[in-house]
């Protein structure tokens, strides 16, 4: 009397199908974006909070407007925005999948994370590339110093 | 039976008694690394949502942006910023440790000392950041704005 049972070790194979895997892409993205974000965010913190005299007290419209008038900082900040939002949202997706077991609530939570990510990426990108560091009706004392030369 | 038996040649590592034993989480360094990575990650995520929105006020008016930035210059917020930067530094360095443990067999075997190296580097970087930031936070605001 023998019964053949399938190898129990293969009840849940690591890869059940060939072809592109979203989860694998996400795993790689977290590592690749993480390495880039370490450079971008450490640079962001060091430049804004330590290397600029006055640090947090020096951050105002004149400071940020002056920075974002420079394409170098525009691209730095937009890259940081996209990678940080996607990295953070994917991390939150992992945590929701771990802890939220009711399908309906999980769908709502995942949907909220996705909507927040899309809105913030679009908002931040549009603002970075469309804002005017020298708005014509603004108090000149609040503006970057180069606005006086325009 | 024989084809499903373990082919591992290394013995299972014996769980080490650490000063964490007896606390709610019974894990060693690897589990604390995981817990801290989640907690710091969630904290940074929620700050990121706020930070994109406050920066978006540069598109509204200089006065609107300066008004919201004034709240970040409050000393209590300054202490919060210190904790936030600590969370960022820990998440960043522990993330690099996770990558090393994934791809580099030496690091996999030495994930435990690597956790303490990460902690040491966090202390070193914060020893640079905290005095610099707190001097700015507690300096009198410059007048004239």
PDB file of C-alpha atoms in Angstrom:
ATOM      1  CA  UNK A   1       0.000   0.000   0.000  1.00  0.00           C
ATOM      2  CA  UNK A   2       1.965   2.991  -1.182  1.00  0.00           C
ATOM      3  CA  UNK A   3       0.719   6.401  -2.083  1.00  0.00           C
ATOM      4  CA  UNK A   4       2.650   8.845  -4.145  1.00  0.00           C
ATOM      5  CA  UNK A   5       2.522  12.366  -2.860  1.00  0.00           C
ATOM      6  CA  UNK A   6       4.007  15.304  -4.596  1.00  0.00           C
ATOM      7  CA  UNK A   7       7.173  16.702  -3.117  1.00  0.00           C
ATOM      8  CA  UNK A   8       5.890  18.929  -0.291  1.00  0.00           C
ATOM      9  CA  UNK A   9       8.833  21.273  -0.747  1.00  0.00           C
ATOM     10  CA  UNK A  10       7.358  22.382  -4.058  1.00  0.00           C
ATOM     11  CA  UNK A  11       3.833  23.248  -2.929  1.00  0.00           C
ATOM     12  CA  UNK A  12       4.706  26.942  -3.319  1.00  0.00           C
ATOM     13  CA  UNK A  13       7.468  27.229  -5.907  1.00  0.00           C
ATOM     14  CA  UNK A  14       9.394  30.487  -5.825  1.00  0.00           C
ATOM     15  CA  UNK A  15       8.504  31.173  -9.460  1.00  0.00           C
ATOM     16  CA  UNK A  16       5.257  29.740 -10.711  1.00  0.00           C
ATOM     17  CA  UNK A  17       5.525  31.215 -14.194  1.00  0.00           C
ATOM     18  CA  UNK A  18       8.090  32.467 -16.627  1.00  0.00           C
ATOM     19  CA  UNK A  19       8.219  35.989 -17.844  1.00  0.00           C
ATOM     20  CA  UNK A  20       8.458  39.393 -16.221  1.00  0.00           C
ATOM     21  CA  UNK A  21       7.734  39.491 -12.502  1.00  0.00           C
ATOM     22  CA  UNK A  22       6.374  42.669 -10.908  1.00  0.00           C
ATOM     23  CA  UNK A  23       7.548  41.610  -7.477  1.00  0.00           C
ATOM     24  CA  UNK A  24      11.072  40.913  -8.702  1.00  0.00           C
ATOM     25  CA  UNK A  25      11.164  44.276 -10.480  1.00  0.00           C
ATOM     26  CA  UNK A  26      10.007  45.921  -7.260  1.00  0.00           C
ATOM     27  CA  UNK A  27      12.708  44.113  -5.277  1.00  0.00           C
ATOM     28  CA  UNK A  28      15.396  45.332  -7.666  1.00  0.00           C
ATOM     29  CA  UNK A  29      13.912  48.846  -7.771  1.00  0.00           C
ATOM     30  CA  UNK A  30      14.026  49.176  -3.967  1.00  0.00           C
ATOM     31  CA  UNK A  31      17.744  48.403  -3.977  1.00  0.00           C
ATOM     32  CA  UNK A  32      18.690  50.505  -7.019  1.00  0.00           C
ATOM     33  CA  UNK A  33      16.616  53.526  -5.943  1.00  0.00           C
ATOM     34  CA  UNK A  34      17.817  53.134  -2.355  1.00  0.00           C
ATOM     35  CA  UNK A  35      21.467  53.518  -3.334  1.00  0.00           C
ATOM     36  CA  UNK A  36      20.710  56.624  -5.439  1.00  0.00           C
ATOM     37  CA  UNK A  37      18.495  58.089  -2.702  1.00  0.00           C
ATOM     38  CA  UNK A  38      21.282  57.781  -0.120  1.00  0.00           C
ATOM     39  CA  UNK A  39      23.406  60.094  -2.289  1.00  0.00           C
ATOM     40  CA  UNK A  40      20.572  62.504  -3.179  1.00  0.00           C
ATOM     41  CA  UNK A  41      19.098  62.808   0.326  1.00  0.00           C
ATOM     42  CA  UNK A  42      22.420  63.015   2.181  1.00  0.00           C
ATOM     43  CA  UNK A  43      23.385  65.774  -0.286  1.00  0.00           C
ATOM     44  CA  UNK A  44      19.997  67.489   0.200  1.00  0.00           C
ATOM     45  CA  UNK A  45      20.342  67.436   4.007  1.00  0.00           C
ATOM     46  CA  UNK A  46      24.014  68.435   4.105  1.00  0.00           C
ATOM     47  CA  UNK A  47      23.577  71.330   1.634  1.00  0.00           C
ATOM     48  CA  UNK A  48      20.356  72.748   3.113  1.00  0.00           C
ATOM     49  CA  UNK A  49      20.870  72.156   6.832  1.00  0.00           C
ATOM     50  CA  UNK A  50      24.646  72.132   7.415  1.00  0.00           C
ATOM     51  CA  UNK A  51      26.660  73.734   4.613  1.00  0.00           C
ATOM     52  CA  UNK A  52      24.333  76.731   4.121  1.00  0.00           C
ATOM     53  CA  UNK A  53      25.103  79.263   6.869  1.00  0.00           C
ATOM     54  CA  UNK A  54      22.097  79.482   9.198  1.00  0.00           C
ATOM     55  CA  UNK A  55      20.826  76.032   8.179  1.00  0.00           C
ATOM     56  CA  UNK A  56      17.108  75.657   8.859  1.00  0.00           C
ATOM     57  CA  UNK A  57      16.801  79.394   9.676  1.00  0.00           C
ATOM     58  CA  UNK A  58      18.110  80.306   6.213  1.00  0.00           C
ATOM     59  CA  UNK A  59      15.431  78.310   4.361  1.00  0.00           C
ATOM     60  CA  UNK A  60      12.872  80.695   2.886  1.00  0.00           C
ATOM     61  CA  UNK A  61      11.452  81.559  -0.540  1.00  0.00           C
ATOM     62  CA  UNK A  62      14.629  83.423  -1.495  1.00  0.00           C
ATOM     63  CA  UNK A  63      16.805  80.374  -0.708  1.00  0.00           C
ATOM     64  CA  UNK A  64      14.594  77.741  -2.354  1.00  0.00           C
ATOM     65  CA  UNK A  65      13.708  80.013  -5.288  1.00  0.00           C
ATOM     66  CA  UNK A  66      17.401  80.640  -5.875  1.00  0.00           C
ATOM     67  CA  UNK A  67      18.155  76.910  -5.779  1.00  0.00           C
ATOM     68  CA  UNK A  68      15.290  75.911  -8.077  1.00  0.00           C
ATOM     69  CA  UNK A  69      16.258  78.562 -10.641  1.00  0.00           C
ATOM     70  CA  UNK A  70      19.303  76.332 -11.317  1.00  0.00           C
ATOM     71  CA  UNK A  71      18.670  73.314 -13.598  1.00  0.00           C
ATOM     72  CA  UNK A  72      21.175  71.293 -11.541  1.00  0.00           C
ATOM     73  CA  UNK A  73      19.009  71.563  -8.430  1.00  0.00           C
ATOM     74  CA  UNK A  74      15.773  71.196 -10.448  1.00  0.00           C
ATOM     75  CA  UNK A  75      16.934  67.803 -11.724  1.00  0.00           C
ATOM     76  CA  UNK A  76      18.399  66.827  -8.335  1.00  0.00           C
ATOM     77  CA  UNK A  77      15.086  67.569  -6.616  1.00  0.00           C
ATOM     78  CA  UNK A  78      12.855  66.018  -9.283  1.00  0.00           C
ATOM     79  CA  UNK A  79      14.927  62.808  -9.341  1.00  0.00           C
ATOM     80  CA  UNK A  80      14.774  62.721  -5.556  1.00  0.00           C
ATOM     81  CA  UNK A  81      10.990  63.318  -5.659  1.00  0.00           C
ATOM     82  CA  UNK A  82      10.259  60.483  -8.107  1.00  0.00           C
ATOM     83  CA  UNK A  83      12.585  57.945  -6.500  1.00  0.00           C
ATOM     84  CA  UNK A  84      11.578  58.803  -2.911  1.00  0.00           C
ATOM     85  CA  UNK A  85       7.825  58.685  -3.606  1.00  0.00           C
ATOM     86  CA  UNK A  86       8.072  55.420  -5.560  1.00  0.00           C
ATOM     87  CA  UNK A  87      10.452  53.851  -2.995  1.00  0.00           C
ATOM     88  CA  UNK A  88       8.278  54.969  -0.073  1.00  0.00           C
ATOM     89  CA  UNK A  89       5.018  53.944  -1.737  1.00  0.00           C
ATOM     90  CA  UNK A  90       6.351  50.504  -2.603  1.00  0.00           C
ATOM     91  CA  UNK A  91       7.540  50.103   0.979  1.00  0.00           C
ATOM     92  CA  UNK A  92       4.093  51.072   2.275  1.00  0.00           C
ATOM     93  CA  UNK A  93       2.541  48.608  -0.211  1.00  0.00           C
ATOM     94  CA  UNK A  94       4.685  45.837   1.291  1.00  0.00           C
ATOM     95  CA  UNK A  95       3.633  46.774   4.825  1.00  0.00           C
ATOM     96  CA  UNK A  96      -0.080  46.930   3.896  1.00  0.00           C
ATOM     97  CA  UNK A  97       0.182  43.523   2.215  1.00  0.00           C
ATOM     98  CA  UNK A  98       1.816  42.160   5.384  1.00  0.00           C
ATOM     99  CA  UNK A  99      -0.656  43.467   7.928  1.00  0.00           C
ATOM    100  CA  UNK A 100      -4.001  44.253   6.245  1.00  0.00           C
ATOM    101  CA  UNK A 101      -5.791  40.955   5.670  1.00  0.00           C
ATOM    102  CA  UNK A 102      -9.325  42.047   4.776  1.00  0.00           C
ATOM    103  CA  UNK A 103      -9.333  42.322   0.970  1.00  0.00           C
ATOM    104  CA  UNK A 104     -11.640  45.355   0.817  1.00  0.00           C
ATOM    105  CA  UNK A 105      -9.644  47.395   3.336  1.00  0.00           C
ATOM    106  CA  UNK A 106      -6.386  46.331   1.724  1.00  0.00           C
ATOM    107  CA  UNK A 107      -7.629  47.522  -1.671  1.00  0.00           C
ATOM    108  CA  UNK A 108      -8.626  50.876  -0.215  1.00  0.00           C
ATOM    109  CA  UNK A 109      -5.246  51.292   1.515  1.00  0.00           C
ATOM    110  CA  UNK A 110      -3.293  50.311  -1.603  1.00  0.00           C
ATOM    111  CA  UNK A 111      -5.462  52.617  -3.700  1.00  0.00           C
ATOM    112  CA  UNK A 112      -4.837  55.531  -1.324  1.00  0.00           C
ATOM    113  CA  UNK A 113      -1.068  54.933  -1.477  1.00  0.00           C
ATOM    114  CA  UNK A 114      -1.179  54.869  -5.289  1.00  0.00           C
ATOM    115  CA  UNK A 115      -3.343  57.999  -5.554  1.00  0.00           C
ATOM    116  CA  UNK A 116      -1.096  59.907  -3.121  1.00  0.00           C
ATOM    117  CA  UNK A 117       1.986  58.848  -5.111  1.00  0.00           C
ATOM    118  CA  UNK A 118       0.565  59.978  -8.461  1.00  0.00           C
ATOM    119  CA  UNK A 119      -0.697  63.320  -7.120  1.00  0.00           C
ATOM    120  CA  UNK A 120       2.546  64.194  -5.317  1.00  0.00           C
ATOM    121  CA  UNK A 121       4.786  63.189  -8.232  1.00  0.00           C
ATOM    122  CA  UNK A 122       2.722  65.233 -10.708  1.00  0.00           C
ATOM    123  CA  UNK A 123       2.400  68.202  -8.343  1.00  0.00           C
ATOM    124  CA  UNK A 124       6.079  68.283  -7.437  1.00  0.00           C
ATOM    125  CA  UNK A 125       7.285  67.839 -11.014  1.00  0.00           C
ATOM    126  CA  UNK A 126       4.973  70.527 -12.407  1.00  0.00           C
ATOM    127  CA  UNK A 127       5.948  73.004  -9.691  1.00  0.00           C
ATOM    128  CA  UNK A 128       9.678  72.412 -10.054  1.00  0.00           C
ATOM    129  CA  UNK A 129       9.614  73.177 -13.776  1.00  0.00           C
ATOM    130  CA  UNK A 130       6.919  75.884 -13.930  1.00  0.00           C
ATOM    131  CA  UNK A 131       7.476  78.091 -10.904  1.00  0.00           C
ATOM    132  CA  UNK A 132       8.778  81.666 -11.233  1.00  0.00           C
ATOM    133  CA  UNK A 133      11.541  82.564  -8.715  1.00  0.00           C
ATOM    134  CA  UNK A 134      10.790  86.282  -9.308  1.00  0.00           C
ATOM    135  CA  UNK A 135       6.977  86.710  -9.279  1.00  0.00           C
ATOM    136  CA  UNK A 136       6.371  90.281 -10.543  1.00  0.00           C
ATOM    137  CA  UNK A 137       3.823  91.283  -7.873  1.00  0.00           C
ATOM    138  CA  UNK A 138       5.755  89.917  -4.870  1.00  0.00           C
ATOM    139  CA  UNK A 139       7.556  91.910  -2.164  1.00  0.00           C
ATOM    140  CA  UNK A 140      11.122  92.248  -3.597  1.00  0.00           C
ATOM    141  CA  UNK A 141      12.694  91.708  -0.140  1.00  0.00           C
ATOM    142  CA  UNK A 142      11.371  88.120  -0.117  1.00  0.00           C
ATOM    143  CA  UNK A 143      12.872  87.162  -3.487  1.00  0.00           C
ATOM    144  CA  UNK A 144      16.256  85.702  -4.497  1.00  0.00           C
ATOM    145  CA  UNK A 145      18.888  88.430  -4.856  1.00  0.00           C
ATOM    146  CA  UNK A 146      19.246  87.947  -8.640  1.00  0.00           C
ATOM    147  CA  UNK A 147      15.618  89.089  -9.163  1.00  0.00           C
ATOM    148  CA  UNK A 148      16.782  92.699  -8.614  1.00  0.00           C
ATOM    149  CA  UNK A 149      18.873  92.470 -11.804  1.00  0.00           C
ATOM    150  CA  UNK A 150      15.966  91.487 -14.048  1.00  0.00           C
TER     151      UNK A 150
ATOM    152  CA  UNK B   1      12.922  10.830   1.756  1.00  0.00           C
ATOM    153  CA  UNK B   2      16.581  11.169   0.927  1.00  0.00           C
ATOM    154  CA  UNK B   3      16.037  13.508  -2.011  1.00  0.00           C
ATOM    155  CA  UNK B   4      14.162  15.996   0.151  1.00  0.00           C
ATOM    156  CA  UNK B   5      16.594  16.000   3.046  1.00  0.00           C
ATOM    157  CA  UNK B   6      18.617  19.115   3.643  1.00  0.00           C
ATOM    158  CA  UNK B   7      21.760  19.554   1.610  1.00  0.00           C
ATOM    159  CA  UNK B   8      23.053  22.259   3.944  1.00  0.00           C
ATOM    160  CA  UNK B   9      26.486  21.443   5.243  1.00  0.00           C
ATOM    161  CA  UNK B  10      26.690  24.274   7.770  1.00  0.00           C
ATOM    162  CA  UNK B  11      25.099  23.717  11.180  1.00  0.00           C
ATOM    163  CA  UNK B  12      22.240  26.052  12.078  1.00  0.00           C
ATOM    164  CA  UNK B  13      23.639  29.035  13.956  1.00  0.00           C
ATOM    165  CA  UNK B  14      22.793  28.844  17.633  1.00  0.00           C
ATOM    166  CA  UNK B  15      20.646  31.775  18.766  1.00  0.00           C
ATOM    167  CA  UNK B  16      22.832  34.042  20.835  1.00  0.00           C
ATOM    168  CA  UNK B  17      21.766  35.375  24.187  1.00  0.00           C
ATOM    169  CA  UNK B  18      21.845  39.144  23.925  1.00  0.00           C
ATOM    170  CA  UNK B  19      20.781  42.039  26.071  1.00  0.00           C
ATOM    171  CA  UNK B  20      17.555  42.061  24.002  1.00  0.00           C
ATOM    172  CA  UNK B  21      16.504  38.664  25.372  1.00  0.00           C
ATOM    173  CA  UNK B  22      13.347  38.845  27.428  1.00  0.00           C
ATOM    174  CA  UNK B  23      11.913  41.809  25.599  1.00  0.00           C
ATOM    175  CA  UNK B  24       8.702  41.596  23.558  1.00  0.00           C
ATOM    176  CA  UNK B  25      10.551  40.828  20.326  1.00  0.00           C
ATOM    177  CA  UNK B  26      12.762  37.835  20.960  1.00  0.00           C
ATOM    178  CA  UNK B  27      14.890  38.260  17.868  1.00  0.00           C
ATOM    179  CA  UNK B  28      18.518  39.205  17.646  1.00  0.00           C
ATOM    180  CA  UNK B  29      20.192  41.865  15.510  1.00  0.00           C
ATOM    181  CA  UNK B  30      18.559  40.733  12.265  1.00  0.00           C
ATOM    182  CA  UNK B  31      15.069  41.193  13.653  1.00  0.00           C
ATOM    183  CA  UNK B  32      15.876  44.573  15.185  1.00  0.00           C
ATOM    184  CA  UNK B  33      17.306  45.641  11.855  1.00  0.00           C
ATOM    185  CA  UNK B  34      13.996  44.663  10.200  1.00  0.00           C
ATOM    186  CA  UNK B  35      11.843  46.349  12.856  1.00  0.00           C
ATOM    187  CA  UNK B  36      13.845  49.593  12.788  1.00  0.00           C
ATOM    188  CA  UNK B  37      13.791  49.613   8.978  1.00  0.00           C
ATOM    189  CA  UNK B  38       9.970  49.410   8.949  1.00  0.00           C
ATOM    190  CA  UNK B  39       9.426  52.010  11.671  1.00  0.00           C
ATOM    191  CA  UNK B  40      11.873  54.529  10.181  1.00  0.00           C
ATOM    192  CA  UNK B  41      10.520  53.866   6.681  1.00  0.00           C
ATOM    193  CA  UNK B  42       6.909  54.598   7.662  1.00  0.00           C
ATOM    194  CA  UNK B  43       7.946  57.739   9.576  1.00  0.00           C
ATOM    195  CA  UNK B  44       9.963  59.046   6.629  1.00  0.00           C
ATOM    196  CA  UNK B  45       7.087  58.256   4.212  1.00  0.00           C
ATOM    197  CA  UNK B  46       4.596  60.393   6.135  1.00  0.00           C
ATOM    198  CA  UNK B  47       7.099  63.247   6.449  1.00  0.00           C
ATOM    199  CA  UNK B  48       7.724  62.994   2.699  1.00  0.00           C
ATOM    200  CA  UNK B  49       4.009  63.491   1.965  1.00  0.00           C
ATOM    201  CA  UNK B  50       3.985  66.660   4.089  1.00  0.00           C
ATOM    202  CA  UNK B  51       7.325  67.892   2.752  1.00  0.00           C
ATOM    203  CA  UNK B  52       6.241  67.760  -0.906  1.00  0.00           C
ATOM    204  CA  UNK B  53       3.080  69.698  -0.015  1.00  0.00           C
ATOM    205  CA  UNK B  54       4.891  72.386   2.006  1.00  0.00           C
ATOM    206  CA  UNK B  55       7.456  72.856  -0.779  1.00  0.00           C
ATOM    207  CA  UNK B  56       4.557  73.128  -3.268  1.00  0.00           C
ATOM    208  CA  UNK B  57       3.675  76.444  -1.583  1.00  0.00           C
ATOM    209  CA  UNK B  58       6.558  78.101  -3.489  1.00  0.00           C
ATOM    210  CA  UNK B  59       4.087  78.068  -6.405  1.00  0.00           C
ATOM    211  CA  UNK B  60       1.470  79.945  -4.339  1.00  0.00           C
ATOM    212  CA  UNK B  61       3.402  82.965  -3.027  1.00  0.00           C
ATOM    213  CA  UNK B  62       6.645  83.825  -1.179  1.00  0.00           C
ATOM    214  CA  UNK B  63       4.550  84.780   1.870  1.00  0.00           C
ATOM    215  CA  UNK B  64       2.735  81.419   1.931  1.00  0.00           C
ATOM    216  CA  UNK B  65       5.996  79.467   1.671  1.00  0.00           C
ATOM    217  CA  UNK B  66       7.765  81.561   4.308  1.00  0.00           C
ATOM    218  CA  UNK B  67       4.797  81.198   6.671  1.00  0.00           C
ATOM    219  CA  UNK B  68       4.899  77.387   6.564  1.00  0.00           C
ATOM    220  CA  UNK B  69       8.702  77.319   6.775  1.00  0.00           C
ATOM    221  CA  UNK B  70       8.490  79.439   9.939  1.00  0.00           C
ATOM    222  CA  UNK B  71       6.856  76.449  11.655  1.00  0.00           C
ATOM    223  CA  UNK B  72       9.961  74.348  10.861  1.00  0.00           C
ATOM    224  CA  UNK B  73      12.128  76.928  12.679  1.00  0.00           C
ATOM    225  CA  UNK B  74      10.340  76.407  16.013  1.00  0.00           C
ATOM    226  CA  UNK B  75      12.765  74.711  18.482  1.00  0.00           C
ATOM    227  CA  UNK B  76      10.336  71.826  19.103  1.00  0.00           C
ATOM    228  CA  UNK B  77      10.196  71.184  15.355  1.00  0.00           C
ATOM    229  CA  UNK B  78      13.993  71.501  15.340  1.00  0.00           C
ATOM    230  CA  UNK B  79      14.223  68.569  17.746  1.00  0.00           C
ATOM    231  CA  UNK B  80      11.774  66.646  15.550  1.00  0.00           C
ATOM    232  CA  UNK B  81      13.984  67.358  12.520  1.00  0.00           C
ATOM    233  CA  UNK B  82      16.918  65.896  14.468  1.00  0.00           C
ATOM    234  CA  UNK B  83      14.973  62.681  15.100  1.00  0.00           C
ATOM    235  CA  UNK B  84      13.849  62.609  11.444  1.00  0.00           C
ATOM    236  CA  UNK B  85      17.421  62.941  10.156  1.00  0.00           C
ATOM    237  CA  UNK B  86      18.418  60.167  12.554  1.00  0.00           C
ATOM    238  CA  UNK B  87      15.670  57.981  11.055  1.00  0.00           C
ATOM    239  CA  UNK B  88      16.860  58.806   7.519  1.00  0.00           C
ATOM    240  CA  UNK B  89      20.496  58.016   8.355  1.00  0.00           C
ATOM    241  CA  UNK B  90      19.538  54.719  10.025  1.00  0.00           C
ATOM    242  CA  UNK B  91      17.236  53.676   7.151  1.00  0.00           C
ATOM    243  CA  UNK B  92      19.891  54.615   4.581  1.00  0.00           C
ATOM    244  CA  UNK B  93      22.804  52.776   6.190  1.00  0.00           C
ATOM    245  CA  UNK B  94      20.692  49.755   7.185  1.00  0.00           C
ATOM    246  CA  UNK B  95      19.368  49.631   3.611  1.00  0.00           C
ATOM    247  CA  UNK B  96      22.940  49.460   2.314  1.00  0.00           C
ATOM    248  CA  UNK B  97      23.540  46.659   4.844  1.00  0.00           C
ATOM    249  CA  UNK B  98      20.473  44.790   3.506  1.00  0.00           C
ATOM    250  CA  UNK B  99      21.826  45.068  -0.053  1.00  0.00           C
ATOM    251  CA  UNK B 100      25.236  43.776   1.059  1.00  0.00           C
ATOM    252  CA  UNK B 101      23.639  40.863   2.939  1.00  0.00           C
ATOM    253  CA  UNK B 102      21.622  40.014  -0.207  1.00  0.00           C
ATOM    254  CA  UNK B 103      24.455  40.013  -2.731  1.00  0.00           C
ATOM    255  CA  UNK B 104      27.668  39.316  -0.850  1.00  0.00           C
ATOM    256  CA  UNK B 105      28.077  35.954   0.912  1.00  0.00           C
ATOM    257  CA  UNK B 106      30.632  37.361   3.352  1.00  0.00           C
ATOM    258  CA  UNK B 107      28.122  39.995   4.434  1.00  0.00           C
ATOM    259  CA  UNK B 108      25.395  37.344   4.786  1.00  0.00           C
ATOM    260  CA  UNK B 109      27.597  35.427   7.221  1.00  0.00           C
ATOM    261  CA  UNK B 110      28.524  38.620   9.063  1.00  0.00           C
ATOM    262  CA  UNK B 111      25.131  40.336   9.096  1.00  0.00           C
ATOM    263  CA  UNK B 112      25.257  40.528  12.881  1.00  0.00           C
ATOM    264  CA  UNK B 113      28.513  42.531  13.260  1.00  0.00           C
ATOM    265  CA  UNK B 114      27.398  44.576  10.227  1.00  0.00           C
ATOM    266  CA  UNK B 115      24.314  45.670  12.207  1.00  0.00           C
ATOM    267  CA  UNK B 116      26.582  47.089  14.905  1.00  0.00           C
ATOM    268  CA  UNK B 117      28.819  48.728  12.285  1.00  0.00           C
ATOM    269  CA  UNK B 118      25.666  50.404  10.908  1.00  0.00           C
ATOM    270  CA  UNK B 119      24.752  51.564  14.406  1.00  0.00           C
ATOM    271  CA  UNK B 120      28.268  52.913  14.937  1.00  0.00           C
ATOM    272  CA  UNK B 121      28.165  54.828  11.627  1.00  0.00           C
ATOM    273  CA  UNK B 122      24.759  56.287  12.572  1.00  0.00           C
ATOM    274  CA  UNK B 123      26.292  57.561  15.825  1.00  0.00           C
ATOM    275  CA  UNK B 124      29.284  59.048  13.954  1.00  0.00           C
ATOM    276  CA  UNK B 125      27.150  60.809  11.328  1.00  0.00           C
ATOM    277  CA  UNK B 126      24.717  62.118  13.942  1.00  0.00           C
ATOM    278  CA  UNK B 127      27.666  63.361  16.035  1.00  0.00           C
ATOM    279  CA  UNK B 128      28.431  65.552  13.001  1.00  0.00           C
ATOM    280  CA  UNK B 129      24.835  66.556  12.235  1.00  0.00           C
ATOM    281  CA  UNK B 130      23.268  67.137  15.667  1.00  0.00           C
ATOM    282  CA  UNK B 131      25.581  69.908  16.994  1.00  0.00           C
ATOM    283  CA  UNK B 132      25.522  71.727  13.640  1.00  0.00           C
ATOM    284  CA  UNK B 133      21.733  71.569  13.394  1.00  0.00           C
ATOM    285  CA  UNK B 134      20.970  72.393  17.041  1.00  0.00           C
ATOM    286  CA  UNK B 135      23.268  75.450  16.956  1.00  0.00           C
ATOM    287  CA  UNK B 136      21.166  76.691  14.015  1.00  0.00           C
ATOM    288  CA  UNK B 137      17.877  75.743  15.711  1.00  0.00           C
ATOM    289  CA  UNK B 138      18.684  77.528  18.976  1.00  0.00           C
ATOM    290  CA  UNK B 139      20.451  80.561  17.484  1.00  0.00           C
ATOM    291  CA  UNK B 140      18.408  83.741  17.633  1.00  0.00           C
ATOM    292  CA  UNK B 141      16.449  84.314  14.414  1.00  0.00           C
ATOM    293  CA  UNK B 142      18.039  86.967  12.244  1.00  0.00           C
ATOM    294  CA  UNK B 143      15.831  90.038  11.996  1.00  0.00           C
ATOM    295  CA  UNK B 144      14.752  91.995   8.972  1.00  0.00           C
ATOM    296  CA  UNK B 145      12.574  89.425   7.209  1.00  0.00           C
TER     297      UNK B 145
END
